[in-house]
mmCIF file of C-alpha atoms in Angstrom:
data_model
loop_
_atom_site.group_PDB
_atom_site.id
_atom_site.type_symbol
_atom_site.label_atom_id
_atom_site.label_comp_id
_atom_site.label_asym_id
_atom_site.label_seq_id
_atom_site.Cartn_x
_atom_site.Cartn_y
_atom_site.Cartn_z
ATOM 1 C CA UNK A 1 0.000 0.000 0.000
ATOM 2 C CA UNK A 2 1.334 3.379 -1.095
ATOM 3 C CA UNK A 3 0.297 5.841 1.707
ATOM 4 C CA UNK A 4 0.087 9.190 0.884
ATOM 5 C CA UNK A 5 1.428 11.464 3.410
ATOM 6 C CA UNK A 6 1.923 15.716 3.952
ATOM 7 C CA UNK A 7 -1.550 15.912 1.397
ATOM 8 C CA UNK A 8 -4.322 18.068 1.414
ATOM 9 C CA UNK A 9 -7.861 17.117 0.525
ATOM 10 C CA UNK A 10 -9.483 19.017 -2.389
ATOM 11 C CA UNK A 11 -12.767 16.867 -2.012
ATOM 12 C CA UNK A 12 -14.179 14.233 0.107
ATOM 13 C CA UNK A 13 -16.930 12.563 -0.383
ATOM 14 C CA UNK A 14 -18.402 10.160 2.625
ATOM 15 C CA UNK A 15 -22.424 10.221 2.860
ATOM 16 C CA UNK A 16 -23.899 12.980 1.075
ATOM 17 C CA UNK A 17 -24.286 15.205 3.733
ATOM 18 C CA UNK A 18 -23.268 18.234 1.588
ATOM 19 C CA UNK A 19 -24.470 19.911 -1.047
ATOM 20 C CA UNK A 20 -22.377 20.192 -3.744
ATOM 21 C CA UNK A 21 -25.091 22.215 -6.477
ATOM 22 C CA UNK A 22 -23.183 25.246 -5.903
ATOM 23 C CA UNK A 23 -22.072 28.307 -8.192
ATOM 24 C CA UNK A 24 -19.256 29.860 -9.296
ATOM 25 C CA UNK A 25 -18.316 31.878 -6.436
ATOM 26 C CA UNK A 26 -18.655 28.902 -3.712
ATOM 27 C CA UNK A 27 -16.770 26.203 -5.325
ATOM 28 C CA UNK A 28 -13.925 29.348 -5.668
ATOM 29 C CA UNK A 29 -14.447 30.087 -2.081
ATOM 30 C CA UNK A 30 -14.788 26.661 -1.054
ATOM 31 C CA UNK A 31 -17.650 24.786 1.461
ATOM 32 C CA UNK A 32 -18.532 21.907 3.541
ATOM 33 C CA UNK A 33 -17.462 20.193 6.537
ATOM 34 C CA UNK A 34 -13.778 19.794 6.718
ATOM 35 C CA UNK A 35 -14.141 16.562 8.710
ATOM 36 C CA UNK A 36 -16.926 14.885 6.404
ATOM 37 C CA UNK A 37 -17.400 16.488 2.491
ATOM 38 C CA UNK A 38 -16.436 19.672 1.396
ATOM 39 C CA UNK A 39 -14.842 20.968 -1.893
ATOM 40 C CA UNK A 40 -11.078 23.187 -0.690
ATOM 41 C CA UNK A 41 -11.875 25.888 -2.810
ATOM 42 C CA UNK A 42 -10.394 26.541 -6.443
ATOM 43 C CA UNK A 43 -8.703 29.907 -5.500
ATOM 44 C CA UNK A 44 -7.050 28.161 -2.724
ATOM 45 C CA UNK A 45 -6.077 25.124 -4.678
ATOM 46 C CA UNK A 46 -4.771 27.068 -7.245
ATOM 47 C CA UNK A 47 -2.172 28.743 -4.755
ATOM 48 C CA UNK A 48 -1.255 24.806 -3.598
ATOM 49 C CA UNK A 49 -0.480 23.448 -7.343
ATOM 50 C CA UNK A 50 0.396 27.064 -9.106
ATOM 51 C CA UNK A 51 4.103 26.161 -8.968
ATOM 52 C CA UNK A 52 3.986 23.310 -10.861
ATOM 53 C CA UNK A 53 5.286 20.507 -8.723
ATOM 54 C CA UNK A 54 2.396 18.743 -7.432
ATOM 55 C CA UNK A 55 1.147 15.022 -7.807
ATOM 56 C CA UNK A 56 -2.696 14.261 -7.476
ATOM 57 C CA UNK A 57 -4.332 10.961 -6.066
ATOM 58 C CA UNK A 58 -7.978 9.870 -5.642
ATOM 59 C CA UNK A 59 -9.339 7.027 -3.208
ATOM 60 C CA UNK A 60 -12.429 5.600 -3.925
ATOM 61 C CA UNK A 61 -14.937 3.336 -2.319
ATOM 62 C CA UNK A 62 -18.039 1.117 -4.127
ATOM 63 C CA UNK A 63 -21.082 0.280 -2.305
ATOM 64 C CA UNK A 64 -19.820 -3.225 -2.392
ATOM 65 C CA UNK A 65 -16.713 -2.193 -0.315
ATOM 66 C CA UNK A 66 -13.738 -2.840 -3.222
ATOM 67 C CA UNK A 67 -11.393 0.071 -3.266
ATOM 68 C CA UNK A 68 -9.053 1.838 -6.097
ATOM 69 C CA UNK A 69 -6.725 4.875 -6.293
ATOM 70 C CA UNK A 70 -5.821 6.944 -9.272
ATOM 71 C CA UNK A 71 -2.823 8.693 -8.773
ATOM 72 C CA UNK A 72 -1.103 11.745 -11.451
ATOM 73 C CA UNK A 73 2.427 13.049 -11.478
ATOM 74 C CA UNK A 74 1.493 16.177 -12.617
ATOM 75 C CA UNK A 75 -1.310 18.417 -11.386
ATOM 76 C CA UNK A 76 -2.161 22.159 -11.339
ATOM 77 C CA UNK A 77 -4.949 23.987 -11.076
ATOM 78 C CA UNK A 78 -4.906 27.655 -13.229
ATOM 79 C CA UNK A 79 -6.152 31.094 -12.558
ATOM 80 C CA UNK A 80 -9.148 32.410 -12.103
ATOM 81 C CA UNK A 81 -8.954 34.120 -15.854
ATOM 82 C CA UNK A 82 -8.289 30.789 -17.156
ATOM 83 C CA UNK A 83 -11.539 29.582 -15.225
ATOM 84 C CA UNK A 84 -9.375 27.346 -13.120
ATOM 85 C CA UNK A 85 -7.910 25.404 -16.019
ATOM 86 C CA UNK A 86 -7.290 21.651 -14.982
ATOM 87 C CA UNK A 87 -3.774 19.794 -15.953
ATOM 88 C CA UNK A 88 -3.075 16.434 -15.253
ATOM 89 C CA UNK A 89 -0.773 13.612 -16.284
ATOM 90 C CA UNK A 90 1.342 10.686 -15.342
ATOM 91 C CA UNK A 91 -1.334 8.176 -14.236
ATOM 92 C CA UNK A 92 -0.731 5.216 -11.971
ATOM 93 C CA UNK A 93 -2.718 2.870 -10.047
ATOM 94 C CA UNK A 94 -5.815 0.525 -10.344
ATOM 95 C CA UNK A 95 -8.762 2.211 -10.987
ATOM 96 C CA UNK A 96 -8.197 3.454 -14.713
ATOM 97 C CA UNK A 97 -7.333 6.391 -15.781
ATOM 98 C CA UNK A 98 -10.529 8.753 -16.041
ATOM 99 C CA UNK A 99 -8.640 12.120 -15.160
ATOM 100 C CA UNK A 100 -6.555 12.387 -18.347
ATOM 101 C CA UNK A 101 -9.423 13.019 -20.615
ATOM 102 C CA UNK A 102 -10.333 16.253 -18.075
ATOM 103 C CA UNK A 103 -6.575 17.508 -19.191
ATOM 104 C CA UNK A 104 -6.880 21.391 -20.168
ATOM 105 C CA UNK A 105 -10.620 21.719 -19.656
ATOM 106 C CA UNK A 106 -11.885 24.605 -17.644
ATOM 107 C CA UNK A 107 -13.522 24.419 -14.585
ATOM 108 C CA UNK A 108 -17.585 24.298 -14.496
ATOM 109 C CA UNK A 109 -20.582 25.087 -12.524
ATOM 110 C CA UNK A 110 -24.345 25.020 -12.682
ATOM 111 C CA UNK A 111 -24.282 29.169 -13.396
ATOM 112 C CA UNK A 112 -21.058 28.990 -15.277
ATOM 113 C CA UNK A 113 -20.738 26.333 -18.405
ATOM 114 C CA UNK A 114 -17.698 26.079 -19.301
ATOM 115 C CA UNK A 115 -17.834 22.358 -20.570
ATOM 116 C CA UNK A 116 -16.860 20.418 -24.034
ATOM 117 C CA UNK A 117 -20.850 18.974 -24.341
ATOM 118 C CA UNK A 118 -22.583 20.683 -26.860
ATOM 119 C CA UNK A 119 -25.927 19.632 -25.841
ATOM 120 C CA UNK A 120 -26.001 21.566 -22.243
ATOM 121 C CA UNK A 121 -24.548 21.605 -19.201
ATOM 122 C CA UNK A 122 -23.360 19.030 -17.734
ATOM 123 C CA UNK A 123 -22.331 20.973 -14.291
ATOM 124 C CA UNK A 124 -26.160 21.157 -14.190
ATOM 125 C CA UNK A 125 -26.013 19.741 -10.850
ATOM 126 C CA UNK A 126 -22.393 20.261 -9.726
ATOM 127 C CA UNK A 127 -19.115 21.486 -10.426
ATOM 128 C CA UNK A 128 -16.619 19.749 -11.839
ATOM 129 C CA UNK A 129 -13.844 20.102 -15.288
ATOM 130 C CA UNK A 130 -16.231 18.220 -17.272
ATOM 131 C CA UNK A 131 -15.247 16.654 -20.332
ATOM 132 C CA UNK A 132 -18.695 15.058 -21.102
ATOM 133 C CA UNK A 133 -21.535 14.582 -18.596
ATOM 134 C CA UNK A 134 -20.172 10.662 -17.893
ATOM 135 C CA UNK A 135 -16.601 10.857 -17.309
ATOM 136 C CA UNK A 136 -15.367 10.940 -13.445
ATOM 137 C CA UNK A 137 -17.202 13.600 -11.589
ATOM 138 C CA UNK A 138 -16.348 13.176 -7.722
ATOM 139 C CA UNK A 139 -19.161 16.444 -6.820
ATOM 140 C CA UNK A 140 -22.222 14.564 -8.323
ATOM 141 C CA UNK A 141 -25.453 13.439 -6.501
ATOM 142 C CA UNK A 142 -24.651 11.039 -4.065
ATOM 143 C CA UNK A 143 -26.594 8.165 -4.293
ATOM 144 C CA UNK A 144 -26.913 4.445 -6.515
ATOM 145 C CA UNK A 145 -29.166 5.727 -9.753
ATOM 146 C CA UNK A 146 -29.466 9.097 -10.753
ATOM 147 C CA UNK A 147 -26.403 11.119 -12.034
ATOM 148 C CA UNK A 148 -23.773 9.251 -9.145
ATOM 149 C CA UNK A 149 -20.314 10.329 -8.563
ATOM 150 C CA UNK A 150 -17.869 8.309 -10.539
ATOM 151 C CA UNK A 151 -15.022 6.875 -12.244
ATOM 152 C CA UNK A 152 -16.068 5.680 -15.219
ATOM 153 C CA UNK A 153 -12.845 3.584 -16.379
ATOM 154 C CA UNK A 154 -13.395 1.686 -13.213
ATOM 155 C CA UNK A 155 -16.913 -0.039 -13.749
ATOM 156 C CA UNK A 156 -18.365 2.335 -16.178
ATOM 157 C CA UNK A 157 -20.429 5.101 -16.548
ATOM 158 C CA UNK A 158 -23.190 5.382 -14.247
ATOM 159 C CA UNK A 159 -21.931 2.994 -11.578
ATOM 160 C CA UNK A 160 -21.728 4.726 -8.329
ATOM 161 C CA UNK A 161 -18.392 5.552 -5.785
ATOM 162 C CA UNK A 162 -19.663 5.254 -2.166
ATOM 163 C CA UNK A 163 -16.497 7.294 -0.500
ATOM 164 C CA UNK A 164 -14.003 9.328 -2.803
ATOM 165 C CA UNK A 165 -11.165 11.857 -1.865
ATOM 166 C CA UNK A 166 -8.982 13.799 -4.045
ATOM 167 C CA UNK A 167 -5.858 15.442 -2.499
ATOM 168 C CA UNK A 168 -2.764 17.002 -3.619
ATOM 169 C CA UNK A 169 0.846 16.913 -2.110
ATOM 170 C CA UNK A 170 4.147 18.712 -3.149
ATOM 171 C CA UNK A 171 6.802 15.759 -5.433
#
């Protein structure tokens, strides 16, 4: 096991006792319960990856109890001006690599659609640096059926992550 140490969480995700339909300005700002979910706030994770040298990984949890991690050598968050521009590369791990297809997509939000989907929104709900509606989205309702977080390259779209957390450390 690969333990992760000196990280901070960007977003946890435990029993949907947050909302995470928010706009623009809270996902900046940042919400939630630091010790059950909450989203760290893009202007703040922007400061922790802006110089370039950060890794990425993500835990995650079924409802049947099997685990995976994603984990990226490269991650940083951009500016607000570039609507907090996601890049990511240099996957490892077990769970498949759903992140890299995010790579250089802006960041979205139910008032703000920043997205590649031509046919709406797909931050409808949640924010997220959506690449298509069913992709990996770690902010989306949390339940079994409708619109469930996920990791898509894991089991597929549309089958739902019980417990997730993103966080970022220094290399």
């Amino acid at each position: 096991m690969i333990i992760f140490i000196c990280c901070r969480v960007i977003v946890r995700r435990v029993d949907g006792s947050e909302n995470f339909n928010r706009n623009w300005h809270t996902y900046e700002r940042g919400f939630g319960n630091l010790k059950r979910e909450f989203w760290i706030g893009n202007s703040l994770l922007h400061s922790l990856t802006t110089n370039g040298n950060c890794e990425v990984r993500v835990d995650l949890t079924n409802f049947k109890g099997e685990k995976r991690f994603a984990k990226y050598s490269s991650f940083t968050v951009g500016n607000s001006a570039s609507k907090y521009k996601l890049s990511v590369g240099g996957y490892s791990g077990n769970a498949g690599d759903s992140l890299s297809k995010h790579n250089g997509l802006a960041f979205s939000t139910p008032d703000s659609d920043n997205d590649t989907y031509p046919k709406g929104n797909c931050a409808a709900t949640s924010g997220w640096w959506y690449y298509a509606c069913d992709n990996v989205s770690l902010t989306k309702n949390y339940n079994k059926k409708s619109s469930p977080i996920e990791w898509e390259e894991w089991k597929g779209s549309g089958f739902s992550i019980k417990y997730a957390v993103m966080m970022t450390r220094p290399k």
